[in-house]
XYZ file of C-alpha atoms in Angstrom:
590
model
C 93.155 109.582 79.732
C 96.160 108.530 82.550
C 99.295 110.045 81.994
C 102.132 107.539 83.536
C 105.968 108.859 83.534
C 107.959 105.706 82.170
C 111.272 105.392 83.555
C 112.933 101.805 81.873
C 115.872 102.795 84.238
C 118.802 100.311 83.390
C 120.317 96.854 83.518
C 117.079 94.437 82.731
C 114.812 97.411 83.224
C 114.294 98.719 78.985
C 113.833 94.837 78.341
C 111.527 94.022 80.574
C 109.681 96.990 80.598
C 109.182 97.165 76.312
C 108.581 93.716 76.460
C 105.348 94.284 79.253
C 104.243 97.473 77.063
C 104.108 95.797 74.061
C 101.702 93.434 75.834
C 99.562 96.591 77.500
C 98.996 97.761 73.423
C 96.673 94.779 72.751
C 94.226 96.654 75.374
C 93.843 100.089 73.909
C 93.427 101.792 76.946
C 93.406 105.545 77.812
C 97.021 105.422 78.881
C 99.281 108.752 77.947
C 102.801 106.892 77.819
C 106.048 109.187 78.438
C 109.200 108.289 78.854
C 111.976 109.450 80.726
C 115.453 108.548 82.567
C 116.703 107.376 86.140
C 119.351 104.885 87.366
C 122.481 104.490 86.912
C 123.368 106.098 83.137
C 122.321 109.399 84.682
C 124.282 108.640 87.671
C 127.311 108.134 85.588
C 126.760 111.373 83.521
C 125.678 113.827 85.357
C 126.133 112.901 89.168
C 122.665 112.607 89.606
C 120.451 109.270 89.233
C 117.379 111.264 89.411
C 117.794 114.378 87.313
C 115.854 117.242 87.344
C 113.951 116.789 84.457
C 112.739 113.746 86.110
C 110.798 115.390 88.802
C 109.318 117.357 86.710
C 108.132 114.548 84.517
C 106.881 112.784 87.804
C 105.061 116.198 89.240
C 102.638 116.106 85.468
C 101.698 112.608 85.410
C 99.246 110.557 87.454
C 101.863 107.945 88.228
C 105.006 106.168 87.248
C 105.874 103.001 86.404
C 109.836 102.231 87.250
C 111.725 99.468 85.463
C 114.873 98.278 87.507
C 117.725 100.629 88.973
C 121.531 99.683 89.541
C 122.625 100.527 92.757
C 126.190 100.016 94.001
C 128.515 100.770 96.791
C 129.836 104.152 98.351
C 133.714 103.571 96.695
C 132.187 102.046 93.394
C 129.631 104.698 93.147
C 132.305 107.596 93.318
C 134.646 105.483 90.800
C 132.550 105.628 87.793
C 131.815 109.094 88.142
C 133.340 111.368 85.457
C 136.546 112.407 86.388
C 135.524 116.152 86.753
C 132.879 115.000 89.258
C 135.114 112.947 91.233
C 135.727 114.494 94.963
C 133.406 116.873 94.536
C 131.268 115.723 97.499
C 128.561 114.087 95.066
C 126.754 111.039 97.372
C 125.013 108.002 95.442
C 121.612 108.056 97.187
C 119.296 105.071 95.770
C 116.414 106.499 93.245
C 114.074 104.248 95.059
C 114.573 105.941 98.105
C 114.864 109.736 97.127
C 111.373 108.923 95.153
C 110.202 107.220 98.190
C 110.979 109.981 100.537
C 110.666 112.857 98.260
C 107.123 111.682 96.903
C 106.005 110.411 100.535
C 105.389 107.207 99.478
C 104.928 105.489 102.912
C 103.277 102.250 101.941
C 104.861 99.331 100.115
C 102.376 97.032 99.012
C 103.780 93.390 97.506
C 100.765 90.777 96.524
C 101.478 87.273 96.842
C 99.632 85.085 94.226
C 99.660 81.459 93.687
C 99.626 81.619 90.007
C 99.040 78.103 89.199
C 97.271 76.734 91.845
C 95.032 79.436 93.859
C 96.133 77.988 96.985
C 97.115 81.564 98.397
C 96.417 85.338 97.927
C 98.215 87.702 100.845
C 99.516 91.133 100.732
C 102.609 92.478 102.137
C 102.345 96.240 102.822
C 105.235 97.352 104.490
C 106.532 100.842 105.715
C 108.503 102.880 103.521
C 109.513 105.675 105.505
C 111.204 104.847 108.908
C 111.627 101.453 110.885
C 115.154 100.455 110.648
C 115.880 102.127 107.420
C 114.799 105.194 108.363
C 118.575 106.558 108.012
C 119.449 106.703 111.595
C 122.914 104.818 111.030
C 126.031 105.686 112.992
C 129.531 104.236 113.078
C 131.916 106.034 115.812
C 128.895 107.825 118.614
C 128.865 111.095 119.571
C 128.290 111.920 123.718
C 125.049 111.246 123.052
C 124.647 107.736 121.291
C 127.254 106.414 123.452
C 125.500 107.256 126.921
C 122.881 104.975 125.640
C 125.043 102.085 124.362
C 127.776 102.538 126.765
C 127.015 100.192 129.404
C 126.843 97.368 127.230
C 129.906 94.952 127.863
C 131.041 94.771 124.175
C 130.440 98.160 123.639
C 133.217 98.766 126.660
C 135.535 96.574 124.822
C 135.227 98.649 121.371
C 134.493 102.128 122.958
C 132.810 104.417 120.868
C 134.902 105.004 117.956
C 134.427 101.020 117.331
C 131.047 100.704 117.826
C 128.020 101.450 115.223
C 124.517 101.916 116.479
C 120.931 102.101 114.106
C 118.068 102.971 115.219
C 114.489 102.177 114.779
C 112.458 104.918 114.346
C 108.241 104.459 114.660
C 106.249 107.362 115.125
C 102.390 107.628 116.121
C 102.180 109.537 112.401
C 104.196 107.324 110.494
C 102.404 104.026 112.283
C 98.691 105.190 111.850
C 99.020 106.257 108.727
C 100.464 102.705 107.633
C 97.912 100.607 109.406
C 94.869 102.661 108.491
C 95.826 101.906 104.453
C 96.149 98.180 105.713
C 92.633 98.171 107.099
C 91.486 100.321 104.255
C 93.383 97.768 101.713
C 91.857 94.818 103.489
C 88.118 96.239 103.303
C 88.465 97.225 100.114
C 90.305 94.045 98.795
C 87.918 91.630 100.206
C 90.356 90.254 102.782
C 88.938 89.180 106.457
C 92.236 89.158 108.427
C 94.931 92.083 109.077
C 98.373 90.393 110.728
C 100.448 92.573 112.108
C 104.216 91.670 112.374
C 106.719 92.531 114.894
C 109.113 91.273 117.761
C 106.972 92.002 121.061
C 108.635 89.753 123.370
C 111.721 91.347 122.423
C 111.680 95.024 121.051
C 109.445 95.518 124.015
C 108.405 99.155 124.226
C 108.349 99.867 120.681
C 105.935 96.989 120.382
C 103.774 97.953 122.834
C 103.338 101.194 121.557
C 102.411 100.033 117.695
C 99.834 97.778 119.607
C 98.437 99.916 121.474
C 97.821 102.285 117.856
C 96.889 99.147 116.321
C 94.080 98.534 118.920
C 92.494 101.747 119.110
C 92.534 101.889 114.721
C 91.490 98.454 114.224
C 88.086 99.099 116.234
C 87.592 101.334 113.166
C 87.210 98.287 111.727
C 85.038 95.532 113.555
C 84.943 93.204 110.529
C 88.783 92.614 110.308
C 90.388 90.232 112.414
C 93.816 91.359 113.706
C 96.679 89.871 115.478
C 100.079 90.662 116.212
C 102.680 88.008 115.217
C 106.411 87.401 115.723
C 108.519 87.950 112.290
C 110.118 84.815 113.006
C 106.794 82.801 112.905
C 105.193 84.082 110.177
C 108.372 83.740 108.112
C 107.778 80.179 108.891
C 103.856 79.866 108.002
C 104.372 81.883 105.135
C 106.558 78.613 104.056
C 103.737 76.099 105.399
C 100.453 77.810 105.787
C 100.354 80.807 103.533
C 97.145 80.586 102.556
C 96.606 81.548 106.531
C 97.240 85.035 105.822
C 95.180 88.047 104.433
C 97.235 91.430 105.122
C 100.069 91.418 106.603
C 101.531 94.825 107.897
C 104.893 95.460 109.000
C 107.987 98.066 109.532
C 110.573 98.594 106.916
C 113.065 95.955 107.615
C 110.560 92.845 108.667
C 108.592 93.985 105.363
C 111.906 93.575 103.323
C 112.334 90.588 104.459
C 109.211 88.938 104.206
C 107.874 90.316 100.742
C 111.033 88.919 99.310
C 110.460 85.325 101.436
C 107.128 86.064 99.922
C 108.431 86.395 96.409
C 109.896 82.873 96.572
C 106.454 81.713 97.879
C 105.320 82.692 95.036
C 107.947 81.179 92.600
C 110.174 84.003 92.141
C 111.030 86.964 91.548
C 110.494 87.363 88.186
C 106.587 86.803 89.367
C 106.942 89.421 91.643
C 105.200 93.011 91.385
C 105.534 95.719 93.567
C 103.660 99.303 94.076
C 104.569 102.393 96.173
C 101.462 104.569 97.423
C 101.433 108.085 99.488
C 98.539 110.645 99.881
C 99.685 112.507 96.491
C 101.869 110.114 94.588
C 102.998 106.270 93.511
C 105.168 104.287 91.174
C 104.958 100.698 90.406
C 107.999 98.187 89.654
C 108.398 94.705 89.935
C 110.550 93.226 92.578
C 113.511 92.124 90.919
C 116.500 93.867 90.534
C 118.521 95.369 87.345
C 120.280 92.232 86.965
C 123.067 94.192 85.068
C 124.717 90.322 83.450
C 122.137 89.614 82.480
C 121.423 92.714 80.215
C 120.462 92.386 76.442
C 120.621 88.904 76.729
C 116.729 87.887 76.137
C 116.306 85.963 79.425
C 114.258 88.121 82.064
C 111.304 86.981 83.090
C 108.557 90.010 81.782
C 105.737 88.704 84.083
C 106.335 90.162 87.111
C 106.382 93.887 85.130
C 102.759 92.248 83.365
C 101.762 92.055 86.902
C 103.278 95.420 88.248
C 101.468 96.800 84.928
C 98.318 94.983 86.187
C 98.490 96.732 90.101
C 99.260 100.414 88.404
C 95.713 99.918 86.132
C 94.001 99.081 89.646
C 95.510 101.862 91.222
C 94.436 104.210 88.175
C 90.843 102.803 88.121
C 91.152 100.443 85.693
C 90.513 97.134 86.975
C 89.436 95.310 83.935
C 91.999 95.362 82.176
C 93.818 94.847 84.716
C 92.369 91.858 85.790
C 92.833 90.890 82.025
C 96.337 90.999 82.199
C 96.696 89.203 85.535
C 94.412 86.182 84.032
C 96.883 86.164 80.851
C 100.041 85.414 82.745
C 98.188 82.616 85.505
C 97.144 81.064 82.029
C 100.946 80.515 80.247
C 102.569 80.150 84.173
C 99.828 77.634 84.248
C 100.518 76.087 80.889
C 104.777 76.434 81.645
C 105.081 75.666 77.802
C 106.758 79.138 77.471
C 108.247 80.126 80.860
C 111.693 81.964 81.392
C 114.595 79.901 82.686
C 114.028 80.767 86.438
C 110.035 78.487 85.800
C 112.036 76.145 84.744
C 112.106 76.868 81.172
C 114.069 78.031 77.546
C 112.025 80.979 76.476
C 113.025 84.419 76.160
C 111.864 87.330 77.053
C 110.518 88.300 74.248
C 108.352 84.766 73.643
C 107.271 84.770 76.792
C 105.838 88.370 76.337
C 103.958 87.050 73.010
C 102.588 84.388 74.711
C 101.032 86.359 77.322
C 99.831 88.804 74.795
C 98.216 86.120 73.257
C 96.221 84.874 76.172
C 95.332 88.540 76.600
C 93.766 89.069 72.625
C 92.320 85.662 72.568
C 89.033 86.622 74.686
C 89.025 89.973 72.210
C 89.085 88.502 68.935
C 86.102 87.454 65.737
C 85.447 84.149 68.505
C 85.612 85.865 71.727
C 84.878 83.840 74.755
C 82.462 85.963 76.175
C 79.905 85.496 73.601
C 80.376 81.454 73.634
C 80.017 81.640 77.139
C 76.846 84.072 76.303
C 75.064 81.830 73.802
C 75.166 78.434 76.409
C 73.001 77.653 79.152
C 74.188 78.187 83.018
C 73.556 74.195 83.192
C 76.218 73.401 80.857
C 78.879 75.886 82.164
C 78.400 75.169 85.682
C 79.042 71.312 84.655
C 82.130 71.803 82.738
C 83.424 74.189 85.703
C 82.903 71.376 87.879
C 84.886 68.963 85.485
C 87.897 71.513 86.624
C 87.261 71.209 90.370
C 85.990 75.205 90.171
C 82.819 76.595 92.168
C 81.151 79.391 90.440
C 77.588 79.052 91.759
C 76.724 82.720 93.119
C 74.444 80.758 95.534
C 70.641 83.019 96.247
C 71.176 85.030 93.023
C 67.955 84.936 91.535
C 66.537 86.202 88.233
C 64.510 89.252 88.584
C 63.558 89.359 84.320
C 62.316 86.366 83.303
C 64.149 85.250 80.211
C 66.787 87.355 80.483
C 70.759 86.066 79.615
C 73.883 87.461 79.249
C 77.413 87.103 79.915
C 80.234 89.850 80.258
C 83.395 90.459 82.328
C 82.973 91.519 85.968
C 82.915 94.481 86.877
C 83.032 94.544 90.547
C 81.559 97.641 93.154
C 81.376 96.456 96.980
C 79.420 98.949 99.857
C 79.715 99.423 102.861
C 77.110 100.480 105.793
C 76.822 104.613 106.520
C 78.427 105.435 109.761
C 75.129 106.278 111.731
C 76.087 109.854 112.489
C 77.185 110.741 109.133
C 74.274 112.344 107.533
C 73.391 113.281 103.565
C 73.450 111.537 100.056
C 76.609 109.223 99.175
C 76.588 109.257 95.398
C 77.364 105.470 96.079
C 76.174 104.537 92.734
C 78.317 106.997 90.668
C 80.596 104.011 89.823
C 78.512 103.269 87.096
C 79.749 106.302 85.174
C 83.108 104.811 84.548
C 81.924 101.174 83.922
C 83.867 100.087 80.626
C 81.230 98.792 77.349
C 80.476 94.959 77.323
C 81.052 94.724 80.990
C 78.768 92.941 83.699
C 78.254 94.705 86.883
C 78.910 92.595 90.244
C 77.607 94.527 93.270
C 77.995 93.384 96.919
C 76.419 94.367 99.621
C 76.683 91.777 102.064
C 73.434 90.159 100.831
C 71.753 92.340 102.945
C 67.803 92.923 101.944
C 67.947 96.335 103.986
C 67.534 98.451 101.620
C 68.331 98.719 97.523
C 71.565 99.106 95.336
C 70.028 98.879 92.107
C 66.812 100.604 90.613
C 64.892 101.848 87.475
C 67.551 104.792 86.841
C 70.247 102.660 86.809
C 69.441 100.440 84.598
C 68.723 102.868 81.899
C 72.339 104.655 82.475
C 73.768 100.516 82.577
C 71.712 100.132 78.974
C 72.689 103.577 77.319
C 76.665 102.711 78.340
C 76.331 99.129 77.297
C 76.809 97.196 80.160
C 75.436 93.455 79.326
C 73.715 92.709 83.072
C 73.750 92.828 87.039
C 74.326 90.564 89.575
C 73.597 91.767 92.870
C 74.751 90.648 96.152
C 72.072 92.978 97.977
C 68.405 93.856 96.791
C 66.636 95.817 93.921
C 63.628 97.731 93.561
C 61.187 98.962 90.601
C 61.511 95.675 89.047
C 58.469 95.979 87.105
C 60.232 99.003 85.070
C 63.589 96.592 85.137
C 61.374 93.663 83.272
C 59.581 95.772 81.096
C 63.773 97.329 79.992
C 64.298 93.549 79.726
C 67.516 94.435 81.528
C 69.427 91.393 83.063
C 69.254 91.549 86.545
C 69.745 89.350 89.051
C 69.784 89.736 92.684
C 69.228 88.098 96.258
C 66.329 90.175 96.625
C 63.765 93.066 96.256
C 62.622 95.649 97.874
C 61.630 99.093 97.927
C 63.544 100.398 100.626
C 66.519 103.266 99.724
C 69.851 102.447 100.016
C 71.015 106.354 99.583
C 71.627 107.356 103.214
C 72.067 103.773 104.178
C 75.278 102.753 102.393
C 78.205 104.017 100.470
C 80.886 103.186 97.571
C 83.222 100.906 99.685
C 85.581 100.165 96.341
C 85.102 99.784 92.971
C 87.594 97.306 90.894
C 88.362 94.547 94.225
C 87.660 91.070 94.654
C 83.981 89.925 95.865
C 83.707 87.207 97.224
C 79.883 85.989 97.393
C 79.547 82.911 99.421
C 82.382 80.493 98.710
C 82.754 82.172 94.609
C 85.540 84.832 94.414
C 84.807 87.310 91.891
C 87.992 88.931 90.282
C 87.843 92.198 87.746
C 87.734 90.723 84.503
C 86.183 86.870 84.948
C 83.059 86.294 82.842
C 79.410 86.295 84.415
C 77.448 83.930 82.735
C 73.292 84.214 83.550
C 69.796 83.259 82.522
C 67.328 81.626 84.293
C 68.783 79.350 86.652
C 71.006 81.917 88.391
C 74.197 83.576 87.611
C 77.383 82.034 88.307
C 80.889 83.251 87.559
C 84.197 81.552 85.197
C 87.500 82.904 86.387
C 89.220 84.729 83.342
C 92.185 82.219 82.633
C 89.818 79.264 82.923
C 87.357 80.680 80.220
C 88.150 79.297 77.378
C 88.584 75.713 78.677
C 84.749 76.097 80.100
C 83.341 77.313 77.083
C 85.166 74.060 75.536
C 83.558 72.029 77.963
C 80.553 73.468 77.976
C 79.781 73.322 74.121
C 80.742 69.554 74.501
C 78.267 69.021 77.022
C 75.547 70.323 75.070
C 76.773 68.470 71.716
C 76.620 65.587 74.236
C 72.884 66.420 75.591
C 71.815 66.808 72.159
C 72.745 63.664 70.916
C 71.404 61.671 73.556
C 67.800 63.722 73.251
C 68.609 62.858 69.482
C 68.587 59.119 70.123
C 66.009 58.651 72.461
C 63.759 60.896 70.341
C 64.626 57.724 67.566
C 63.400 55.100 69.935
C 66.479 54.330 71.764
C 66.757 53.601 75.768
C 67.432 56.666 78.114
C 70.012 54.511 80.114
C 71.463 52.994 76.493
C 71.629 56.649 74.788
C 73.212 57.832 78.028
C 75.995 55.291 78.219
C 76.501 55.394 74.520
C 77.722 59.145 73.903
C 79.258 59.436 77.318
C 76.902 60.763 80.106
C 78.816 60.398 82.429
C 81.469 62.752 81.438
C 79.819 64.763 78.775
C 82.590 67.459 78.873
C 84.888 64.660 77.118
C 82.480 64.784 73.875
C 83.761 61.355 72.781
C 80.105 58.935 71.956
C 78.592 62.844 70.859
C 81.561 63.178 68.131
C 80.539 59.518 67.130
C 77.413 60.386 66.314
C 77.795 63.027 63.816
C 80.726 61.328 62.456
């Protein structure tokens, strides 16, 4: 059980965030809801937009998940105070930041997901915690300010009661910290390139000092590209060429700026989520704002709180579901038959919530999708995926138990290589304690045939917790215990070699990607004897379609020859061609 502190906040914020937990109930998960208050209200009532009681909430949960928050100026602020509260030296400070700072949440991180298409997947993690907004903002300079300023010309002509100066603070802490989560983030999320973005040929010493931290970190990491790019440029290819990017790591204000530019890459900001990580705490809310006119009206868009919804379940070890949810809203952004106003559409919030819910229950109902998928050959599926333009193929994933099919939802574990001074057992495998029923495990491990990531024990724990099969990026061993289990595995090789001191647990819950095939939490594995091959999750139900018309389509033409007809007659007759579009094998039976 996860205990997550609810805080609807105002404006949009209740709406948006029912709407997304009404969705999250179809899943049944181990979630401890409870809800408190922040924003605005408690602003107006009590002085304080984060009271007391809030914190408290926040120190006994696991995490938070933040609707919108109101946020208005200095003379505004004081104005709709309560009149006893007025001039009482009471400052409106943002709940975002005091949760930010008070909780130490240095890391931003905003993915950016082509929804429809898949032409792009990049993450913005930007610095919370100093940059620009780190609070260093004067108007009228002391002595000390102005002997740095003071030679400018226009600061001559204003003097130093008319001149304002903000500065950008970046500390050896604060920037190690930050790029060592966007290395970790990149390893972990399958990504192959960390950007880093700045203004060197301007903001010259500053620069040089976050590349010279970024050079010594990044040979932490010899498998991740880096570069350093100038904010201008990449707000440019992040117009043209996003699908260029991987990670993309920047200071407060240039990560503002670009996960919003990033938003509207994306289609919006009601598509937008958002989560906030430090060493000991988090919340998650999507990008958008309170939207105060546009309160109780029924027109937010809930998706982007889906997907915020989705990023807290990673975050809390949950990435089935998770990935569940995210493959519900690509299917009705995809479909744009019930889409907010801002996708171009008339549906409410409300709808659009149902919509997505239904997506979400439809692979968990009497027909489920998984077991279609499960009951048709690999043959048929991989056809009707390539009807859609979509690889699947895991390409030198071989059967290890002859015979052996199944099909469940990925559940995805990557390694990584031992450093060769660390010494002593990893426990890599103790994922497998937390993999959910029905599931299908997807390990990688670089294909490497080094040593083993799956064995005899395993497999009985994987059978006892219900797991449906393996498909393993790496190589097995005691595979005549496996066979005689008639466990489905399925692997690039075998060998007897022990992986316990020669790899560990890089991340549990991430994208694989296994030659050209991404793997995502929550897609459905689909293997026998030809191989294994994967169906993303919001594609699943159109395969299985497919698929069951191609072997309707198969049959009919084995039907007809098996009567006496000609192969090339039968085939042209019921449609071989395309036998996804079922039209000469619903002829036949009519």
């Amino acid at each position: 059980m996860k205990s997550v502190a609810v805080l609807p906040g105002d404006g949009i914020g209740p709406e948006v965030t029912s709407a997304a937990l009404d969705v999250v109930d179809e899943l049944g998960l181990p979630l401890d809801l409870r809800f408190g208050e922040i924003g605005w209200e408690c602003w107006r009532q009590e002085g304080n937009p984060v009271p007391q009681r809030t914190w408290k909430l926040l120190e006994e949960t696991d995490t938070c998940l933040l609707g919108a928050i109101t946020s208005k100026p200095l003379r505004e602020a004081e104005a709709e105070l309560p009149a006893e509260l007025r001039g009482t030296g009471l400052t409106f400070v943002s709940p975002v930041i005091q949760l930010r700072q008070q909780l130490s949440l240095y890391a931003n991180i905003r993915p950016v997901i082509d929804l429809v298409d898949g032409r792009f997947d990049f993450t913005v993690i930007r610095e919370n915690t100093e940059g620009l907004y780190a609070g260093y903002d004067f108007h009228g300079l002391d002595d000390a300010l102005w002997n740095v300023v003071r030679d400018h010309p226009n600061a001559q002509a204003s003097g130093p009661d008319s001149s304002s100066v903000t500065l950008r603070l970046q500390t050896r802490f604060g920037m190690d910290r930050l790029l060592r989560y966007g290395f970790e983030y990149a390893r972990s999320h399958g990504y192959d390139r960390l950007t880093l973005v700045d203004k060197p040929n301007v903001l010259r010493h500053s620069s040089n000092h976050l590349r010279e931290r970024l050079e010594l970190i990044a040979g932490e990491y010899p498998e991740i590209e880096t570069e350093i790019l100038n904010v201008d440029a990449i707000a440019l290819w992040l117009v043209r060429r996003p699908e260029r990017f991987g990670v993309l790591v920047a200071e407060n204000m240039f990560g503002d700026i670009l996960s919003d530019l990033g938003a509207g890459v994306m289609g919006g900001l009601g598509l937008a989520p958002s989560g906030n990580i430090g060493d000991h705490g988090s919340y998650f809310e999507p990008v958008h704002g309170s939207a105060p006119g546009m309160a109780g009206q029924n027109r937010a868009n809930p998706m982007a709180m889906v997907l915020t919804v989705a990023q807290m379940l990673d975050h809390l070890g949950l990435p089935v579901p998770g990935g569940e949810l995210r493959a519900a809203v690509r299917a009705v952004a995809k479909q744009r038959t019930t889409v907010t106003y801002d996708m171009g559409g008339t549906s409410g919030t409300r709808e659009v919530a149902r919509a997505v819910a239904e997506e979400l229950t439809a692979g968990h109902g009497p027909e489920d999708v998984v077991d279609r998928l499960a009951r048709l050959d690999t043959a048929s599926v991989s056809d009707a995926l390539d009807s859609l333009g979509v690889g699947g193929v895991l390409a030198g994933i071989a059967p290890r138990v002859p015979g052996a099919r199944a099909a469940g939802r990925a559940f995805t574990v990557s390694y990584q290589p031992v450093d060769s001074a660390a010494e002593g057992f990893r426990n890599a495998a103790n994922y497998l304690d937390d993999v959910p029923e029905g599931s299908f495990v997807v390990v990688d491990n670089a294909g490497s045939t080094s040593c083993t990531n799956w064995g005899s024990l395993l497999t009985k724990l994987a059978q006892r917790r219900g797991v449906r099969g393996t498909a393993l990026h790496g190589s097995a061993r005691d595979i005549a215990e496996i066979r005689a289990a008639g466990y489905p595995l399925f692997s690039t090789g075998a060998t007897m070699v022990s992986g316990k001191n020669r790899v560990e647990l890089a991340a549990t819950g991430r994208d694989v990607v296994i030659g050209r095939v991404t793997v995502r939490p929550g897609d459905i594995v689909v293997a026998d004897d030809n191989g294994a091959l994967v169906v993303p999750a919001e594609h699943a139900a159109e395969v299985a379609d497919r698929a069951e018309r191609v072997e309707r389509t198969e049959s009919a033409i084995a039907e007809a020859v098996d009567a006496g007809l000609r192969l090339d007659e039968a085939r042209r007759r019921y449609g071989y061609a395309k036998p996804w579009d079922d039209g000469g094998a619903q002829q036949s039976h009519a």
